[in-house]
PDB file of C-alpha atoms in Angstrom:
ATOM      1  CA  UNK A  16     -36.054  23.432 -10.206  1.00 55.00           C
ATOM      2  CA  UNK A  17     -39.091  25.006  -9.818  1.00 58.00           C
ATOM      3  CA  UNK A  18     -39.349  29.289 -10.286  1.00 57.00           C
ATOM      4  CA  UNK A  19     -41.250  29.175  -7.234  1.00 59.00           C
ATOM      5  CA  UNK A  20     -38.410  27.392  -5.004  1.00 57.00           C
ATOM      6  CA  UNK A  21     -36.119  30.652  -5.664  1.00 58.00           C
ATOM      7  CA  UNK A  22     -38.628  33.063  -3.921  1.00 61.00           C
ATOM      8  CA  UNK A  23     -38.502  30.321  -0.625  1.00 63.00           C
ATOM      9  CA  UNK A  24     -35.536  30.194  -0.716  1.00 64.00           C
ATOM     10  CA  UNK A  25     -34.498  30.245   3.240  1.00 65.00           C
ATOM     11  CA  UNK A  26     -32.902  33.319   4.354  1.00 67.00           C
ATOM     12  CA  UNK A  27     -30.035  33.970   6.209  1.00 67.00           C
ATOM     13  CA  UNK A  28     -29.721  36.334   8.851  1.00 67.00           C
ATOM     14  CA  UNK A  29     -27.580  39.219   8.153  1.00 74.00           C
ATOM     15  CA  UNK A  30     -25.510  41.200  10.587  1.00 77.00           C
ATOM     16  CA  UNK A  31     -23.288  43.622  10.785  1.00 77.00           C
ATOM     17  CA  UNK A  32     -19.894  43.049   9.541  1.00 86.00           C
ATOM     18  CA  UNK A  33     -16.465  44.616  11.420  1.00 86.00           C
ATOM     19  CA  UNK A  34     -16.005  47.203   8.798  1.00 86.00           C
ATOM     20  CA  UNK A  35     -19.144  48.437   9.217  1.00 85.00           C
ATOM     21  CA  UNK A  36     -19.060  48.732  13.292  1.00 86.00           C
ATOM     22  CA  UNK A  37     -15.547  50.029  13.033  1.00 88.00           C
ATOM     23  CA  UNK A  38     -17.168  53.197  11.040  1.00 90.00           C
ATOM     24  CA  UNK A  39     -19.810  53.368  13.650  1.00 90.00           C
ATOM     25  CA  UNK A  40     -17.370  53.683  16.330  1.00 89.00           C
ATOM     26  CA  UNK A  41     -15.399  56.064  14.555  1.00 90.00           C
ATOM     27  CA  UNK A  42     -18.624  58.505  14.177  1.00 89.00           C
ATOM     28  CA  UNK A  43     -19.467  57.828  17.808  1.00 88.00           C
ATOM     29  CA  UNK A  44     -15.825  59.141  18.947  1.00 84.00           C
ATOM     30  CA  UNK A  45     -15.766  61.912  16.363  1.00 85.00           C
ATOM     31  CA  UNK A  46     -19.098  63.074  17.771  1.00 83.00           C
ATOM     32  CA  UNK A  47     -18.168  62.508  21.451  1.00 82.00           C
ATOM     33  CA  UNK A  48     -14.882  64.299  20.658  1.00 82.00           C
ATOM     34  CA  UNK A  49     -16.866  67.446  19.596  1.00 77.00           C
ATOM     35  CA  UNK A  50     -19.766  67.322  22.469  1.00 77.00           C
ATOM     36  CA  UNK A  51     -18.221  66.582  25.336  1.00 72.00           C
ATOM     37  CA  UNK A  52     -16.119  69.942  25.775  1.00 73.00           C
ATOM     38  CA  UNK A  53     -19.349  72.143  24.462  1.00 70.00           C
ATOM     39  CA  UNK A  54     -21.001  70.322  27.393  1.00 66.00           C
ATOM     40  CA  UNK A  55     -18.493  70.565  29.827  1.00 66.00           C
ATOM     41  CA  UNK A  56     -17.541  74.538  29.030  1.00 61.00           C
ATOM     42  CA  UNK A  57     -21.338  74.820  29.905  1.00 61.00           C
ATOM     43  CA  UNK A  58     -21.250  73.328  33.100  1.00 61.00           C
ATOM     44  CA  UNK A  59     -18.527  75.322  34.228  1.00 61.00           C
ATOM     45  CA  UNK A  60     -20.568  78.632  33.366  1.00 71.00           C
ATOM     46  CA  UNK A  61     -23.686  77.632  34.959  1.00 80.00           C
ATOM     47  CA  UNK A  62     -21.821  77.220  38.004  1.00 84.00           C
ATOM     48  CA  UNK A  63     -20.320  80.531  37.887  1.00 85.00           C
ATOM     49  CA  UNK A  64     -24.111  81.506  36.983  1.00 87.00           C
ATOM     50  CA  UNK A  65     -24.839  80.327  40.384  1.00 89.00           C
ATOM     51  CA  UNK A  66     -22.134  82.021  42.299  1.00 90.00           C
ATOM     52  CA  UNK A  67     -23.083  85.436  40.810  1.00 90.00           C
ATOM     53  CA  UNK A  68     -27.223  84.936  41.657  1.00 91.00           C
ATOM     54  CA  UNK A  69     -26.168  83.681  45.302  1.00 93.00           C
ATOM     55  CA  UNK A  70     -23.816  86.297  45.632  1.00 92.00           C
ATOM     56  CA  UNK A  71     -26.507  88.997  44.402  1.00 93.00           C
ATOM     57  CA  UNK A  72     -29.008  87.170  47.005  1.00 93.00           C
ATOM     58  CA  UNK A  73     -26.935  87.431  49.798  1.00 95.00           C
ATOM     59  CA  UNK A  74     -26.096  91.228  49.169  1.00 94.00           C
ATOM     60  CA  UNK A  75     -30.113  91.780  49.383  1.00 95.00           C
ATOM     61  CA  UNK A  76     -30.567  89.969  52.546  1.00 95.00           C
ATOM     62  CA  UNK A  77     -26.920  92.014  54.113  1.00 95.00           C
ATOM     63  CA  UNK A  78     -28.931  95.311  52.884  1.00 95.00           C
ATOM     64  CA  UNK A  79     -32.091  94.430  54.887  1.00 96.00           C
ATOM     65  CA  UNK A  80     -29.958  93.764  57.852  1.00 95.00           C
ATOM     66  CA  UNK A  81     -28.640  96.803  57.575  1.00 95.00           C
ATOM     67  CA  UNK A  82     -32.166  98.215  57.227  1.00 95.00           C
ATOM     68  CA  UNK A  83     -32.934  96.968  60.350  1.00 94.00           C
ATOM     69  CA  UNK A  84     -29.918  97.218  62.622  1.00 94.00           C
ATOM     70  CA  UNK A  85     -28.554 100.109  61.175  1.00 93.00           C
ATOM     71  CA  UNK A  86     -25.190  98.294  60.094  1.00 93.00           C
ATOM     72  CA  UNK A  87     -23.778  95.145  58.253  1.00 95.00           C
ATOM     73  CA  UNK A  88     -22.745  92.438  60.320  1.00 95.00           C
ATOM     74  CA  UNK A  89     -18.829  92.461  61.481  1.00 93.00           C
ATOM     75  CA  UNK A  90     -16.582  90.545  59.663  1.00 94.00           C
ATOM     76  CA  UNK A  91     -16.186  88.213  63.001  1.00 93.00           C
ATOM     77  CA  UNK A  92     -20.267  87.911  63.234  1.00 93.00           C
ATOM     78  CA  UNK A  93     -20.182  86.785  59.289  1.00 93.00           C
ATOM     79  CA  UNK A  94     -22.808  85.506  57.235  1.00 94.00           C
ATOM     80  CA  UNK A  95     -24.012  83.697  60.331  1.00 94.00           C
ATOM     81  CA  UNK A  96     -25.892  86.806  61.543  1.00 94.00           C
ATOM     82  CA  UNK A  97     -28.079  86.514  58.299  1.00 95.00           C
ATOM     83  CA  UNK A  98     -29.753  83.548  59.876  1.00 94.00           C
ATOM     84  CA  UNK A  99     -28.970  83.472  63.936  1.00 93.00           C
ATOM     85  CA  UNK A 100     -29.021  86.648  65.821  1.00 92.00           C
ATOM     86  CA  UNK A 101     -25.679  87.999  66.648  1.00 91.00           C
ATOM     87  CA  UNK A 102     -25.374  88.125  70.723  1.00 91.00           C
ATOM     88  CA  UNK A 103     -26.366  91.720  71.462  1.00 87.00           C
ATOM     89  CA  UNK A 104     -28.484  92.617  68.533  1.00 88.00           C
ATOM     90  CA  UNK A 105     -31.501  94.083  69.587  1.00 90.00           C
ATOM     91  CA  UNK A 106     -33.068  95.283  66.592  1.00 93.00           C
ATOM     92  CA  UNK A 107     -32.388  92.037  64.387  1.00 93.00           C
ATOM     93  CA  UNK A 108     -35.323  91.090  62.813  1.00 91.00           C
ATOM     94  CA  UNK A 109     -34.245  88.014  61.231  1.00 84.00           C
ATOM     95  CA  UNK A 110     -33.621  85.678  59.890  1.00 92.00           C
ATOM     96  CA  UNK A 111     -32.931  86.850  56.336  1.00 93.00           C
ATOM     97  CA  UNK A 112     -32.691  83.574  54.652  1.00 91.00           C
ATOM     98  CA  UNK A 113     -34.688  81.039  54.460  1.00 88.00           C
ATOM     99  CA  UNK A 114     -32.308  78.442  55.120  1.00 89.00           C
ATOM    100  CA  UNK A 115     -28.668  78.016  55.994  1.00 92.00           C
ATOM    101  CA  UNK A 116     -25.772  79.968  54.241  1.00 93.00           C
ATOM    102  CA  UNK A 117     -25.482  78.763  51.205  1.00 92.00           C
ATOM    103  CA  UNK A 118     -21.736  77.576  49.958  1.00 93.00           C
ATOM    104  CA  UNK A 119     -20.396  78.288  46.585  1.00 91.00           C
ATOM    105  CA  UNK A 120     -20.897  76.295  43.835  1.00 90.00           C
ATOM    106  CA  UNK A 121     -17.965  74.624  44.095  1.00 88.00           C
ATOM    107  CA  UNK A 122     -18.504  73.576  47.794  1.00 90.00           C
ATOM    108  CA  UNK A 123     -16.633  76.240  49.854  1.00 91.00           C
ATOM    109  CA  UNK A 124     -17.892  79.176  52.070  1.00 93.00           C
ATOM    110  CA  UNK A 125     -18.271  82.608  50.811  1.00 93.00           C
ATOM    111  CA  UNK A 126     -15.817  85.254  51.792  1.00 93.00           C
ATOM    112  CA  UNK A 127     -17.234  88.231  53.902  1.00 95.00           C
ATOM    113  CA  UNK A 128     -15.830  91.025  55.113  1.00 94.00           C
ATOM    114  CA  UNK A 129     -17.204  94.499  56.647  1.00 93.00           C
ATOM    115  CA  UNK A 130     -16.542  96.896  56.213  1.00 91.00           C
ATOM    116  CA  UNK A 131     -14.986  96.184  53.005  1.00 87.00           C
ATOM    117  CA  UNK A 132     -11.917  97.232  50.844  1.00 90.00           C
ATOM    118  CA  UNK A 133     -14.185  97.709  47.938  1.00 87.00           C
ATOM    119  CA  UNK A 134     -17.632  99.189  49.925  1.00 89.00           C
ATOM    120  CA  UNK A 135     -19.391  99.080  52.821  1.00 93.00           C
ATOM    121  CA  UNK A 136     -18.963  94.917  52.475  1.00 94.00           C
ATOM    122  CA  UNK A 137     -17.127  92.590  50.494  1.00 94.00           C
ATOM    123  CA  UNK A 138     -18.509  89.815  49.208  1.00 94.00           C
ATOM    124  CA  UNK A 139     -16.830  86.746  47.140  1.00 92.00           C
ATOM    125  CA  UNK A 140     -16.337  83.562  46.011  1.00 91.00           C
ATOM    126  CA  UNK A 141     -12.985  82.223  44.669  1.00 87.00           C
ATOM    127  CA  UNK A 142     -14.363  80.424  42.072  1.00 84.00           C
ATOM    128  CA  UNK A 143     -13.565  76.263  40.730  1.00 83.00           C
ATOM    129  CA  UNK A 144      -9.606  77.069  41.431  1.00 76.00           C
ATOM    130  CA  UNK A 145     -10.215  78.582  45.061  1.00 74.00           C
ATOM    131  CA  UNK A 146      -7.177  80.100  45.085  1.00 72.00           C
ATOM    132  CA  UNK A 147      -8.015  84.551  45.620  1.00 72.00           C
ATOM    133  CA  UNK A 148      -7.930  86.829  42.654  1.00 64.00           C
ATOM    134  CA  UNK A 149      -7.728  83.537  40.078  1.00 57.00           C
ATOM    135  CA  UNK A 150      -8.772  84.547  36.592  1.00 52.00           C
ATOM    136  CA  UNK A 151     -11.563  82.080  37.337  1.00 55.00           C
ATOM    137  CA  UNK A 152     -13.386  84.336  39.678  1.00 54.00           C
ATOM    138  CA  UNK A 153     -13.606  87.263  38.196  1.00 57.00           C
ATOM    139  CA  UNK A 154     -17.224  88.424  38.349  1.00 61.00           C
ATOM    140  CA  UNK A 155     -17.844  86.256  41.306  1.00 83.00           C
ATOM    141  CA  UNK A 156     -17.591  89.071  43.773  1.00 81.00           C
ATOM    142  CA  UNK A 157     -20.261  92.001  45.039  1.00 82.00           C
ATOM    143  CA  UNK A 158     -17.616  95.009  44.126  1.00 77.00           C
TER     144      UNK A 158
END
């Protein structure tokens, strides 16, 4: 045999064996184990993120529409008012958003009511559970 024929010698493709892909899969579930409830906890706080910034948002446009018709709109006329004039409203200068009331982040309307328990409005969101005064939406309220 020739000392050249061992260096031509055909090769065989290699693949993985099952040992080997059972450790990958192992990692791959250890690592999605850890990751995916970092990245879900985050997703829940953005949304509340959300709430709080459209919540702040809609408290500026309620104080210019009480700049301009001297009061906040009734809890009857709601959030409506902030974008259609209320019947009767002379001195609305509106609208104050530039599109339609927004809902929460988790798909329902905002409550409103003026005047308020807590100020001269209340403004709030009941957060993912929407059941009121859930430890879930704390912070997601004006007062």
């Amino acid at each position: 045999m020739c000392p050249h024929a061992l260096l031509h010698r055909p090769q065989r493709p290699r693949g993985f064996t099952l040992l080997e892909l059972l450790v990958v899969m192992v990692i791959l579930g250890l690592l999605a184990g850890y990751v995916g409830p970092k990245l879900f906890g985050q997703i829940g706080k953005s949304e509340a993120k959300v709430a709080r910034a459209q919540i702040e948002a809609l408290g500026k446009a309620l104080d210019q529409y009480r700049i301009d018709t001297g009061r906040y709109p009734s809890t009857a006329q709601g959030l409506g008012a902030l974008v259609q004039a209320p019947p009767g409203e002379a001195r609305w200068a509106g609208p104050y958003l530039g599109r339609a009331v927004p809902n929460d982040p988790w798909g329902r309307p905002y409550g409103y009511r003026a005047p308020g328990e807590h100020g001269d409005y209340d403004l709030w969101s009941d957060g993912p559970d929407g059941q009121p005064g859930g430890a879930d939406d704390a912070g997601l309220r004006s007062w």
